[in-house]
Tab-separated table of C-alpha atoms and ligand atoms in Angstrom:
chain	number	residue	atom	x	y	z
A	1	UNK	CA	151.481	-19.172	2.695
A	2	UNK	CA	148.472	-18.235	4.353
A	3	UNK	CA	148.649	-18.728	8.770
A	4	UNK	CA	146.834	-21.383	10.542
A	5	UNK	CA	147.095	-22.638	13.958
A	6	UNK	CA	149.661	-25.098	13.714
A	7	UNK	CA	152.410	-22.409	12.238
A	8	UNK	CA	151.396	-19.609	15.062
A	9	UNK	CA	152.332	-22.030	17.460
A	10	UNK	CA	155.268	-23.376	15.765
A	11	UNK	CA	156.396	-20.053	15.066
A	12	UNK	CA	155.648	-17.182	17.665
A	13	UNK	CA	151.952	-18.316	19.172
A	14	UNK	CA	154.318	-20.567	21.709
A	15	UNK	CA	155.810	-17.345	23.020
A	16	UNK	CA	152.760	-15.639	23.034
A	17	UNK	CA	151.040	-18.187	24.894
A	18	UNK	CA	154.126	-18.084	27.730
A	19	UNK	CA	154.989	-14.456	27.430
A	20	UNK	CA	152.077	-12.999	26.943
A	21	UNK	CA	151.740	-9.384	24.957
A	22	UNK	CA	150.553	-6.657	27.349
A	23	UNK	CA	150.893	-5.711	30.534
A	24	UNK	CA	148.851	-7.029	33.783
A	25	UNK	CA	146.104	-5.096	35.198
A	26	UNK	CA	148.053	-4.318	38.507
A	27	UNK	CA	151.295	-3.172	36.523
A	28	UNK	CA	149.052	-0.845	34.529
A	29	UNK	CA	146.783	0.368	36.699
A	30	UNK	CA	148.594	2.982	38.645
A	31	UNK	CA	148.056	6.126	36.375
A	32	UNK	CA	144.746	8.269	36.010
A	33	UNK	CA	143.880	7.688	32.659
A	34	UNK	CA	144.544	4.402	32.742
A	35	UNK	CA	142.416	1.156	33.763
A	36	UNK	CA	140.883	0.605	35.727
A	37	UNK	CA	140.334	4.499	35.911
A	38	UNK	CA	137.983	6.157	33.745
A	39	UNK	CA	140.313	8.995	31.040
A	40	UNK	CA	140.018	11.985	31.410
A	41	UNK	CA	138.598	12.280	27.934
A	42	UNK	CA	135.826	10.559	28.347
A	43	UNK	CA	134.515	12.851	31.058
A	44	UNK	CA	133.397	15.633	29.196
A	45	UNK	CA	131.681	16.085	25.825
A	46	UNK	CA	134.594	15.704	22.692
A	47	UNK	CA	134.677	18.715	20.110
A	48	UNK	CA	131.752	17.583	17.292
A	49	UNK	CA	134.182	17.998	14.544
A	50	UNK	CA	137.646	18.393	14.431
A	51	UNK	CA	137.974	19.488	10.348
A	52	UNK	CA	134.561	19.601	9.551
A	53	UNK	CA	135.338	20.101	5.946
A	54	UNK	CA	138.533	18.155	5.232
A	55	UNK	CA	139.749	15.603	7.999
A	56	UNK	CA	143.454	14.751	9.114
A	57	UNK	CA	145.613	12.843	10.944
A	58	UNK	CA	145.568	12.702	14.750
A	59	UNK	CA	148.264	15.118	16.057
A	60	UNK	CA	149.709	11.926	17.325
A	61	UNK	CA	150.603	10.760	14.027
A	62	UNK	CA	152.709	13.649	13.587
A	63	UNK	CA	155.859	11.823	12.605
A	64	UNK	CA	154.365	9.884	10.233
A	65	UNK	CA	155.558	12.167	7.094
A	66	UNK	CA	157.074	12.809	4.120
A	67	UNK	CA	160.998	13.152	4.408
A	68	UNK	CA	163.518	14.758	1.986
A	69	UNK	CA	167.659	15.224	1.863
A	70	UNK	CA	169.061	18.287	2.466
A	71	UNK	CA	171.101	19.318	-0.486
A	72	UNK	CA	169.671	16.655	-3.437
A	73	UNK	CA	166.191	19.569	-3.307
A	74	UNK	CA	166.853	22.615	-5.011
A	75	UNK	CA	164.050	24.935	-5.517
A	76	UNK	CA	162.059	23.185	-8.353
A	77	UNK	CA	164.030	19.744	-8.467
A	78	UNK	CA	162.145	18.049	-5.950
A	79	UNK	CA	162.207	14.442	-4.040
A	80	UNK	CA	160.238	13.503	-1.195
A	81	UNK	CA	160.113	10.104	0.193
A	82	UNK	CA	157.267	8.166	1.362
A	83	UNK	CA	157.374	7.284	5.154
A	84	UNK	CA	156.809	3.050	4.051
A	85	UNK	CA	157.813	2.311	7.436
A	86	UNK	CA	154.720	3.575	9.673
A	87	UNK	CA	151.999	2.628	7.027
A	88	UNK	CA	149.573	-0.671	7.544
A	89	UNK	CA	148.387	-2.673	4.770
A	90	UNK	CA	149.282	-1.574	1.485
A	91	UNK	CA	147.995	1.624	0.609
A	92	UNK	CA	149.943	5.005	0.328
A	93	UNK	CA	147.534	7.802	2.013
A	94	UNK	CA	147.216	10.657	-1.098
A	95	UNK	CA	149.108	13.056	1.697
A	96	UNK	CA	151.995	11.001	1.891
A	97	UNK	CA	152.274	9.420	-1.721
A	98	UNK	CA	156.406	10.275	-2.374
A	99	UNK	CA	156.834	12.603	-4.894
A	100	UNK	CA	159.524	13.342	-7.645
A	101	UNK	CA	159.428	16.396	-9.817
A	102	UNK	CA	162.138	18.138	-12.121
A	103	UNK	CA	160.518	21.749	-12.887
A	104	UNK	CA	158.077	22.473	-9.798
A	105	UNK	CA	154.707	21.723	-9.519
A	106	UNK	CA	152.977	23.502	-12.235
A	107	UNK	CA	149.623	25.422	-11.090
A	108	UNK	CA	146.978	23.917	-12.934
A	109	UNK	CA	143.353	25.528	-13.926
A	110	UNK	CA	141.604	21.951	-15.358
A	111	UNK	CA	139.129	24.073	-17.132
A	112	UNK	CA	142.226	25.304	-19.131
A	113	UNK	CA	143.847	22.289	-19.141
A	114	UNK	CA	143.882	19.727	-22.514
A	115	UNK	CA	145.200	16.211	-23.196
A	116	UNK	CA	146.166	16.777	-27.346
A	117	UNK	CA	146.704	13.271	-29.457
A	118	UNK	CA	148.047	13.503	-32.937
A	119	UNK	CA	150.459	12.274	-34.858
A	120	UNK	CA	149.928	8.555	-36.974
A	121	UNK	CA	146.326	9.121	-36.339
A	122	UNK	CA	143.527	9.163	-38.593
A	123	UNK	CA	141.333	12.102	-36.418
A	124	UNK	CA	144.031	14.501	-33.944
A	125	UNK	CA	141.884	15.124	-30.961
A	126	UNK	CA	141.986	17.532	-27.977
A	127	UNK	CA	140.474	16.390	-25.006
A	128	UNK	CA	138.696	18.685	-21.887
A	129	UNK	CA	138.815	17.002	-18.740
A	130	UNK	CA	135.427	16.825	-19.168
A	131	UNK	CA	135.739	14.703	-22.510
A	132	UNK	CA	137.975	12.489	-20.084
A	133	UNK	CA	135.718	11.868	-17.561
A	134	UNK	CA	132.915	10.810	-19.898
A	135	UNK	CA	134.707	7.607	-21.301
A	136	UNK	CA	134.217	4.332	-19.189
A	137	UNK	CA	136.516	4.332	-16.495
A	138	UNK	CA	138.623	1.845	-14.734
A	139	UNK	CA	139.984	1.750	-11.600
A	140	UNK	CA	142.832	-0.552	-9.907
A	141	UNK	CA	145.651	-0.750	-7.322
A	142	UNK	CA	149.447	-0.417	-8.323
A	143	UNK	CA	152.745	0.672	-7.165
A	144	UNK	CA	154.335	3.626	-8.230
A	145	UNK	CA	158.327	3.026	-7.718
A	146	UNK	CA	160.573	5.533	-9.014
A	147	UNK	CA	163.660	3.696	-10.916
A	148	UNK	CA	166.403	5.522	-8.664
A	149	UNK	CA	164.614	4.284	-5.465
A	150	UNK	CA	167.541	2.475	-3.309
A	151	UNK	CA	170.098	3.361	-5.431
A	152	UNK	CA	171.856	4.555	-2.421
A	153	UNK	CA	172.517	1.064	-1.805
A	154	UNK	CA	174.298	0.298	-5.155
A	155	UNK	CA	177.711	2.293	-3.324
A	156	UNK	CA	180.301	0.470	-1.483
A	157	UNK	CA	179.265	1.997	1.650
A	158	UNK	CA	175.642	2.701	1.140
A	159	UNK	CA	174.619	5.787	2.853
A	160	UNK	CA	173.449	3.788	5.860
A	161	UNK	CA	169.646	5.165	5.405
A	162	UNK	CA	166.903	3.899	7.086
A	163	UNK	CA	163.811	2.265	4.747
A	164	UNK	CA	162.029	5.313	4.114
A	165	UNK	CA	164.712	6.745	2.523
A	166	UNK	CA	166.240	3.896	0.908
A	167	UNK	CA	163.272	2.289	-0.051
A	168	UNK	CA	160.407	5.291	0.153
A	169	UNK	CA	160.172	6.813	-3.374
A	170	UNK	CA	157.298	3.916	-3.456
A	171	UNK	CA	154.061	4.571	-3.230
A	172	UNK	CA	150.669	2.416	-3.627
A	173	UNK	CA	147.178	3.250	-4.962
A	174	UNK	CA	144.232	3.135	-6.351
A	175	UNK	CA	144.161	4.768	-9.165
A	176	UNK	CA	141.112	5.749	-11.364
A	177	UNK	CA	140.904	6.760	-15.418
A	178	UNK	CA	140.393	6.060	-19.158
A	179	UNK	CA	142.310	3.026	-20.589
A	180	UNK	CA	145.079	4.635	-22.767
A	181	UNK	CA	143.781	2.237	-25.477
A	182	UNK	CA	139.970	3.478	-24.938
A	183	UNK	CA	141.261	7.042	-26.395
A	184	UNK	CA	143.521	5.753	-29.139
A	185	UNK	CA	140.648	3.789	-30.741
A	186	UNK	CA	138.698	7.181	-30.485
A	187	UNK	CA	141.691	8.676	-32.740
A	188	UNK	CA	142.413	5.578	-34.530
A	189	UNK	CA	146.623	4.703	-34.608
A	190	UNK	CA	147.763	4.287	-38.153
A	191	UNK	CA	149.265	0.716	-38.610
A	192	UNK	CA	152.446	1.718	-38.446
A	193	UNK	CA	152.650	3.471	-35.126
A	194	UNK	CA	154.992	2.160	-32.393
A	195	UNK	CA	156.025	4.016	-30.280
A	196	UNK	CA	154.070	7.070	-28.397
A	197	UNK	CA	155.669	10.308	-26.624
A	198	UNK	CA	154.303	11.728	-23.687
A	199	UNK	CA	154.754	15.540	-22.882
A	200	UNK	CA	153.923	17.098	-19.423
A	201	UNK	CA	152.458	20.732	-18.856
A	202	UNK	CA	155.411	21.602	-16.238
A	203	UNK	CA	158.742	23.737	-16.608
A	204	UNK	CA	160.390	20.514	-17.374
A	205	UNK	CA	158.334	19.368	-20.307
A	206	UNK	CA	159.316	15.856	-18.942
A	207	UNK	CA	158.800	14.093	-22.187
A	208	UNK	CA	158.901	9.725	-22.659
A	209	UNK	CA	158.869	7.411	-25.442
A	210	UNK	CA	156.567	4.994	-24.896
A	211	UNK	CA	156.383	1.448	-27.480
A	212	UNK	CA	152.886	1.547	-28.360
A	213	UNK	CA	151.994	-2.355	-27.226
A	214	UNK	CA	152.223	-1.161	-23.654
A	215	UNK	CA	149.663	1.941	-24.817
A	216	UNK	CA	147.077	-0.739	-26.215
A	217	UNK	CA	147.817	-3.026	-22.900
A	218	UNK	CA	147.082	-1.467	-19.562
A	219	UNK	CA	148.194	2.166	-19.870
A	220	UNK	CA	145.967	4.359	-17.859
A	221	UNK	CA	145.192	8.183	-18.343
A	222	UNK	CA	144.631	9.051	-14.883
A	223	UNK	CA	142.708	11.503	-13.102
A	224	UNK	CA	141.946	10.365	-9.879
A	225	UNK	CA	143.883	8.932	-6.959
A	226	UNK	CA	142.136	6.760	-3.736
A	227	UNK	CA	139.015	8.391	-4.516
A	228	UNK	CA	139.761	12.070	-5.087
A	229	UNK	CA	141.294	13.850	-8.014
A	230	UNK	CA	144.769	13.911	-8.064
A	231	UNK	CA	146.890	15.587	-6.023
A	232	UNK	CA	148.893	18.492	-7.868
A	233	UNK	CA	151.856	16.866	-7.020
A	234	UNK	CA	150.936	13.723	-8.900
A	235	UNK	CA	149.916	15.461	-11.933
A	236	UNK	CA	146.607	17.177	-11.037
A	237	UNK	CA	144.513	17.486	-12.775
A	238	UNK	CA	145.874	14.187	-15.533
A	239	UNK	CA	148.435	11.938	-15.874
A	240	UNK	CA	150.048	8.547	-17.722
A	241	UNK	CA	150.019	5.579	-15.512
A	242	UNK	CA	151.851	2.697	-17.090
A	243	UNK	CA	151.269	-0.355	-14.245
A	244	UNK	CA	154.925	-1.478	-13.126
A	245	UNK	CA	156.956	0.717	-15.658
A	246	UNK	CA	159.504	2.658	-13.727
A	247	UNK	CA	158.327	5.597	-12.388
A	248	UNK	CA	159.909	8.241	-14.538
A	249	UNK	CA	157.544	6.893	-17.146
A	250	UNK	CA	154.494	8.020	-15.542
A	251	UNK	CA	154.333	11.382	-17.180
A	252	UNK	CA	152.165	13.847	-14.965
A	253	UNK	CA	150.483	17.353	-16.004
A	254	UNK	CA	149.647	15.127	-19.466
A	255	UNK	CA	149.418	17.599	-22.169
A	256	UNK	CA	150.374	15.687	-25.465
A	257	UNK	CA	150.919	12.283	-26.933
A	258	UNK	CA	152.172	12.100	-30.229
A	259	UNK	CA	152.475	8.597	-32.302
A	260	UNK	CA	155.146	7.764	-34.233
A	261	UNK	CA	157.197	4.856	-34.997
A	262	UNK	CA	160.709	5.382	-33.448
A	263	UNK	CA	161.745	6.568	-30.100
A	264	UNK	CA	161.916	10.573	-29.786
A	265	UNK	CA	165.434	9.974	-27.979
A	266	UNK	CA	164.403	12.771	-25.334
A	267	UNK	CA	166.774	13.818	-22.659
A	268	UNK	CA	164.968	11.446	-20.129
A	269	UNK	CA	165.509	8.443	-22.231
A	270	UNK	CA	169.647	9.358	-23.020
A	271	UNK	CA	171.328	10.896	-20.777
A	272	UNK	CA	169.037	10.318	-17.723
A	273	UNK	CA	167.108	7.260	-17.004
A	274	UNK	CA	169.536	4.652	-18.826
A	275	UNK	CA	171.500	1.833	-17.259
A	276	UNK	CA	174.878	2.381	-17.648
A	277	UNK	CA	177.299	-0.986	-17.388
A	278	UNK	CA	180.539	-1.945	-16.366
A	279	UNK	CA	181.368	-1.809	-19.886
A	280	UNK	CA	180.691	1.561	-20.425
A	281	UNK	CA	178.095	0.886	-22.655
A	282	UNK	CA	173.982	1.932	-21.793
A	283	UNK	CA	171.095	-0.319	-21.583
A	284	UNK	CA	168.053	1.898	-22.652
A	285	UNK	CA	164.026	1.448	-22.150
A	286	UNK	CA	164.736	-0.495	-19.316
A	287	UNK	CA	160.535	-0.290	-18.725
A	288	UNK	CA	159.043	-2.720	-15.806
A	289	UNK	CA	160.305	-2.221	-12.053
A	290	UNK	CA	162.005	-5.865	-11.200
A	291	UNK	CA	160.650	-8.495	-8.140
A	292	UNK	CA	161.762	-6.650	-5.035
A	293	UNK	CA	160.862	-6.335	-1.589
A	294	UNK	CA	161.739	-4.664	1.863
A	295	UNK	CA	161.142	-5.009	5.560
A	296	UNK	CA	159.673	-2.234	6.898
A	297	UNK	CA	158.934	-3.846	10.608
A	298	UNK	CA	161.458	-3.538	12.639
A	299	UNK	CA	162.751	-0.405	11.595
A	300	UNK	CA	164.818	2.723	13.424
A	301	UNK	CA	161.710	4.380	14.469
A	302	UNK	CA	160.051	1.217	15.714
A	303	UNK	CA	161.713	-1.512	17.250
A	304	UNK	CA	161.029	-4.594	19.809
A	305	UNK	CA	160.716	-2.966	23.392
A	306	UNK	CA	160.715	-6.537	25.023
A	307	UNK	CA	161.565	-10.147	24.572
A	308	UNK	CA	158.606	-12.066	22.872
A	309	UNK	CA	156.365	-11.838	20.135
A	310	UNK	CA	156.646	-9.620	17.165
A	311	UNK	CA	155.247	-9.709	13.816
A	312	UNK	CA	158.203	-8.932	11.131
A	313	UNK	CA	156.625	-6.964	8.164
A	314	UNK	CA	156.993	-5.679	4.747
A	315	UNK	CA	155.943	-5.211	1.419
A	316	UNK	CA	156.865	-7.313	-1.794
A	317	UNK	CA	156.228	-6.233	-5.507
A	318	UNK	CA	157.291	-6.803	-9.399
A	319	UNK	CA	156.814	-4.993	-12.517
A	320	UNK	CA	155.950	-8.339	-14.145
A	321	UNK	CA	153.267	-9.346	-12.608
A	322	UNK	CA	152.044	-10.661	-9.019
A	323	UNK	CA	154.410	-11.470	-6.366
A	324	UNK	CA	154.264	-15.342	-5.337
A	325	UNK	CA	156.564	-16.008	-2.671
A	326	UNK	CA	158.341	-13.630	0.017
A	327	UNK	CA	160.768	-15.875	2.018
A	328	UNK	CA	162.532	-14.288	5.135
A	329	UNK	CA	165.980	-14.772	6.815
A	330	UNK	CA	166.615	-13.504	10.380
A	331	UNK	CA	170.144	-14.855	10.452
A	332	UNK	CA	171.773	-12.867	7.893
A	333	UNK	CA	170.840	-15.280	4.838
A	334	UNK	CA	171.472	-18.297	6.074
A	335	UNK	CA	167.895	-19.954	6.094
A	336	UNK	CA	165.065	-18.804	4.975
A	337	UNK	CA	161.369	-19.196	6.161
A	338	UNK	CA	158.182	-18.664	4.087
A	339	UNK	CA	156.537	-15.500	4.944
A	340	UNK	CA	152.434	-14.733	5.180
A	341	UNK	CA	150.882	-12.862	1.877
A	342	UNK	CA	148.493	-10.837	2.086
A	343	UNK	CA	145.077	-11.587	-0.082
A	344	UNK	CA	144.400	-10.527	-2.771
A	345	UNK	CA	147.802	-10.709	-4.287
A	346	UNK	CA	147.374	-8.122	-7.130
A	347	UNK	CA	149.084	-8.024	-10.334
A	348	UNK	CA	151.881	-4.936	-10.366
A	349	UNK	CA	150.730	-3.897	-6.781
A	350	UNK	CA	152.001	-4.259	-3.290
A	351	UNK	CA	151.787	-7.187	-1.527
A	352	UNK	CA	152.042	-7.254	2.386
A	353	UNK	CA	154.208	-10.253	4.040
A	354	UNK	CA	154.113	-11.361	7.634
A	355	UNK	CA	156.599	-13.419	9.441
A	356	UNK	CA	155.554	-14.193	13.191
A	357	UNK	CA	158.596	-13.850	15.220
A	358	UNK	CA	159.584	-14.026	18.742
A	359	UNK	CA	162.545	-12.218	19.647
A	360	UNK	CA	164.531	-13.298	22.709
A	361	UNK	CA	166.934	-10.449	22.890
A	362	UNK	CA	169.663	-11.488	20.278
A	363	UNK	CA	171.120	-9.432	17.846
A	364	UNK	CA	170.754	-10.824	14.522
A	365	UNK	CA	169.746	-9.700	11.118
A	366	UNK	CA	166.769	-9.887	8.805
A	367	UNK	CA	166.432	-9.635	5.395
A	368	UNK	CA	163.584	-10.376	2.988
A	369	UNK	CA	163.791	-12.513	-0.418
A	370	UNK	CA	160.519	-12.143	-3.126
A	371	UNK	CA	160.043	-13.918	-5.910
A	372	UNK	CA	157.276	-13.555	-8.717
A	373	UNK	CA	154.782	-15.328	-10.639
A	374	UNK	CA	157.553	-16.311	-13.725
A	375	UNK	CA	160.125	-17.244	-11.301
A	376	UNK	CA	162.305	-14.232	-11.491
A	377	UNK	CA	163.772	-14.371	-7.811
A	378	UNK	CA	165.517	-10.857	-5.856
A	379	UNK	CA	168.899	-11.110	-5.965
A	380	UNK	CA	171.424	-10.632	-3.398
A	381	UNK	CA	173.122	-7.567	-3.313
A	382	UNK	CA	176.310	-8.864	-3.765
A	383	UNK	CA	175.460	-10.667	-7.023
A	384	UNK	CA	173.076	-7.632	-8.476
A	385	UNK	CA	176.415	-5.417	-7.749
A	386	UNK	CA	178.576	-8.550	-9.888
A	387	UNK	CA	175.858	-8.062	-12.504
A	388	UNK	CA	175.106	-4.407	-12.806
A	389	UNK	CA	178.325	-2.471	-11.574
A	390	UNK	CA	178.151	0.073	-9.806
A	391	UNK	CA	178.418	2.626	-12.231
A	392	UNK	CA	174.535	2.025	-12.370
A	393	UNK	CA	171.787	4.446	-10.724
A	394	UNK	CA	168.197	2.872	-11.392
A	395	UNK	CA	166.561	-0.447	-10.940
A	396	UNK	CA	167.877	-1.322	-8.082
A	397	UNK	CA	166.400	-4.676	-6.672
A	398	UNK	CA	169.280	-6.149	-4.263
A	399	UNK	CA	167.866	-7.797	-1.385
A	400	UNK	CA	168.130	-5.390	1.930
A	401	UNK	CA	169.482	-6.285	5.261
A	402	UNK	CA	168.852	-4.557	8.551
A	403	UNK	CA	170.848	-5.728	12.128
A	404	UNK	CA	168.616	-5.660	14.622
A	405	UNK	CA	170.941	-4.875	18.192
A	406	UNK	CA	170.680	-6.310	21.272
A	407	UNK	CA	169.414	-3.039	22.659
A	408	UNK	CA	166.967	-3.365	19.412
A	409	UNK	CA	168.154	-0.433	17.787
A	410	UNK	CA	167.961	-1.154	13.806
A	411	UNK	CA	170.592	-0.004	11.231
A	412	UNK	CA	171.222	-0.621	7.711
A	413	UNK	CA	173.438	-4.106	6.925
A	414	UNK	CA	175.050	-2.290	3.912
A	415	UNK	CA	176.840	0.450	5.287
B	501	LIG	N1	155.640	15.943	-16.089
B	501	LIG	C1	156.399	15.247	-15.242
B	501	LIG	N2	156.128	13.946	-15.035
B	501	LIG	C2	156.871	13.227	-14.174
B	501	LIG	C3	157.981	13.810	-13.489
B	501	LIG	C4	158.236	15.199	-13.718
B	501	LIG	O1	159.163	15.799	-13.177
B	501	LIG	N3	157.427	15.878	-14.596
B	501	LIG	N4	158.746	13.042	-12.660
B	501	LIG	C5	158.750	11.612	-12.951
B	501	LIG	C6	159.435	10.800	-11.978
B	501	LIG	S1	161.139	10.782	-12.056
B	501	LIG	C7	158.764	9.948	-11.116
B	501	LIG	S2	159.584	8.873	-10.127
B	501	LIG	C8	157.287	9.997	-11.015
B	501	LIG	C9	156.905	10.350	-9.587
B	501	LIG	O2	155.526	10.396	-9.427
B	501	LIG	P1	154.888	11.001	-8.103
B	501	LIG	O3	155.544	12.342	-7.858
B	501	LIG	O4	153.443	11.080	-8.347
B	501	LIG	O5	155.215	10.056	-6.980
B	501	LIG	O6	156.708	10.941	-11.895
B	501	LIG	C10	157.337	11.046	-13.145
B	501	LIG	N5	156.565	11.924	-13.991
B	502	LIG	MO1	161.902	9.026	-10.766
């Protein structure tokens, strides 16, 4: 649903019309740096750069970072979760792109580096990152979700996190590199081939079997991130995108593929990174991240500090495709109303949703409902739970509630 006039003023532009956002010039005018004073800072000449070789964030941004759990990091076994919550649009800054690593962050020299193919190939090749960077590039926006993200909230009592850390091992780029398929042509797959495995250079040799259709689709060697190589902990200086496969896939430190034409059976794919039912039994290669989406405005950093206008926000995304409709409930379910998507809806990618809202100092709850392009709809936690068990860990897609108090303060429906 794209906004007009009409639903602004059906919606919240009433409010904002009576209310008003912002204060009055005499309410605001009493301090010095405020109008209709001049600031301080503007009376003497600013520094002329503040990192003249690499810029940050203002120091007011401070608490916009990346946050982890005391006792699930060990030394090398590493989560860190992306702050989704205080970011605009749809793009994960490289600096605060989660990250998820099982044997450290492996210190890379590129000029030692190589990408090796062989196995059911006519001509084994080893590839410089030079070699790489010669073959016509592509570059395009996806989400990165890693397939325990929210799995907190499969528990009876979910852990009562806030979004960035039940939601925030999510991140969103742009993401540069040589089509997968580009490189296999150059080596030339025997007919029979598959399946692929992917090897990383790091103390975990994180290895994946990959089936070979998703290699020829839109599998992505990547070596550059918004613009700029990768960051080491993405997988500096290459790594395997595969666009809406869960994130475990997405082997960084690339070192090997190998074709073949059965599954390797690694640890990853057993014993870790399987959905176990409430039968006991394992569903395996579980590949593309399901429809989902969040609310990441309000939140329990940033709330409503008055009656009035507010725009409710979040972000929407699928592993099948593009999103096509986020609908959002603020009374606990009950109805829904169509939210705002943001253009260009992009296949595998975030998409942004906007719900103007006007809050009149109620406590209620809102939740958020996407569906995507083939119809597949979020489910409700309740039913995904019904479905899944809850002896499962990964690809969880339940839709998420958060009560909003009458002091504002937000907390997590589940717990
Ligand atoms: N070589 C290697 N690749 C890896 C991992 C790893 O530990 N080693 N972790 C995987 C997991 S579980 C996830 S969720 C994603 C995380 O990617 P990111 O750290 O760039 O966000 O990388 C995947 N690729
Ligand atoms: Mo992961």
């Amino acid at each position: 649903m794209r906004i007009n006039r009409r639903t602004l003023i059906r919606t919240g532009g009433a409010a904002m019309a009576a209310g008003g956002i912002g204060g009055t010039v005499k309410a605001q005018s009493s301090g010095g740096n405020l109008p209709p004073h001049v600031p301080e800072w503007m009376q003497y000449q600013g520094q002329p750069y503040l990192n003249p070789a690499y810029g940050t964030p203002s120091p007011h941004e401070a608490d916009v970072v990346r946050r982890s759990i005391a006792g699930f990091v060990t030394d090398t076994a590493v989560a860190s979760w992306t702050p989704i919550h205080r970011l605009h649009g749809i793009i994960t800054p490289n600096g605060l792109t989660f990250e998820r690593h099982h044997g450290g962050v492996p210190e890379i020299n590129p000029d030692e580096h190589r990408l090796i193919i062989h196995g059911l190939v006519d001509r084994p090749l080893i590839f410089t990152m030079e070699d790489l960077m010669r073959f016509p590039s592509v570059s395009e926006l996806h989400f990165l979700e890693c397939s325990g993200n929210s799995s907190t909230e499969f528990s009876e009592k979910s852990s009562r996190l806030s979004v960035q850390m039940s939601h925030g091992l999510l991140s969103c780029c742009e993401w540069t590199g040589v089509r997968l398929s580009t490189l296999l042509d150059e080596v030339g797959i025997k007919p029979e081939s598959k399946w692929l495995l992917a090897e990383g250079a790091d103390a975990a040799a994180m290895t994946r079997s990959i089936p070979i259709e998703k290699a020829l689709d839109d599998a992505i060697i990547v070596y550059a991130q918004n613009g700029e190589a990768l960051r080491p902990e993405q997988g500096y200086p290459v790594r395997l995108f595969l666009p809406g496969f869960e994130g475990n896939s997405n082997i960084k430190w690339l070192r090997r593929i190998e074709i073949g034409e059965q599954p390797w059976q690694t640890r990853e794919e057993t014993s870790k990174y399987t959905d176990l039912l409430p039968d006991g039994t394992a569903r395996q290669f579980t590949f593309n991240m399901p429809i989902k989406s969040v609310v990441t405005f309000p939140n329990f950093e940033k709330s409503f500090t008055e009656k009035g206008f507010y725009e409710i926000s979040g972000l929407a995304w699928s592993g099948n495709g593009k999103v096509a409709k986020v609908e959002v409930s603020v009374d606990g379910g009950s109805t829904w109303q169509e939210a705002q998507l943001q253009e260009p809806i992009i296949s595998k990618c975030l998409t942004r949703f906007r719900l103007p809202f006007t809050w009149t100092g109620q406590p209620f709850e809102v939740q958020s409902r996407a569906t995507d392009e083939h119809g597949d709809v979020q489910p409700a936690r309740e039913r995904l739970i019904d479905e899944v068990g809850r002896n499962a860990l990964y690809h969880y897609n339940g839709i998420q509630g958060w009560k909003v108090a009458e002091n504002a303060e937000v907390t997590n429906a589940n717990a």
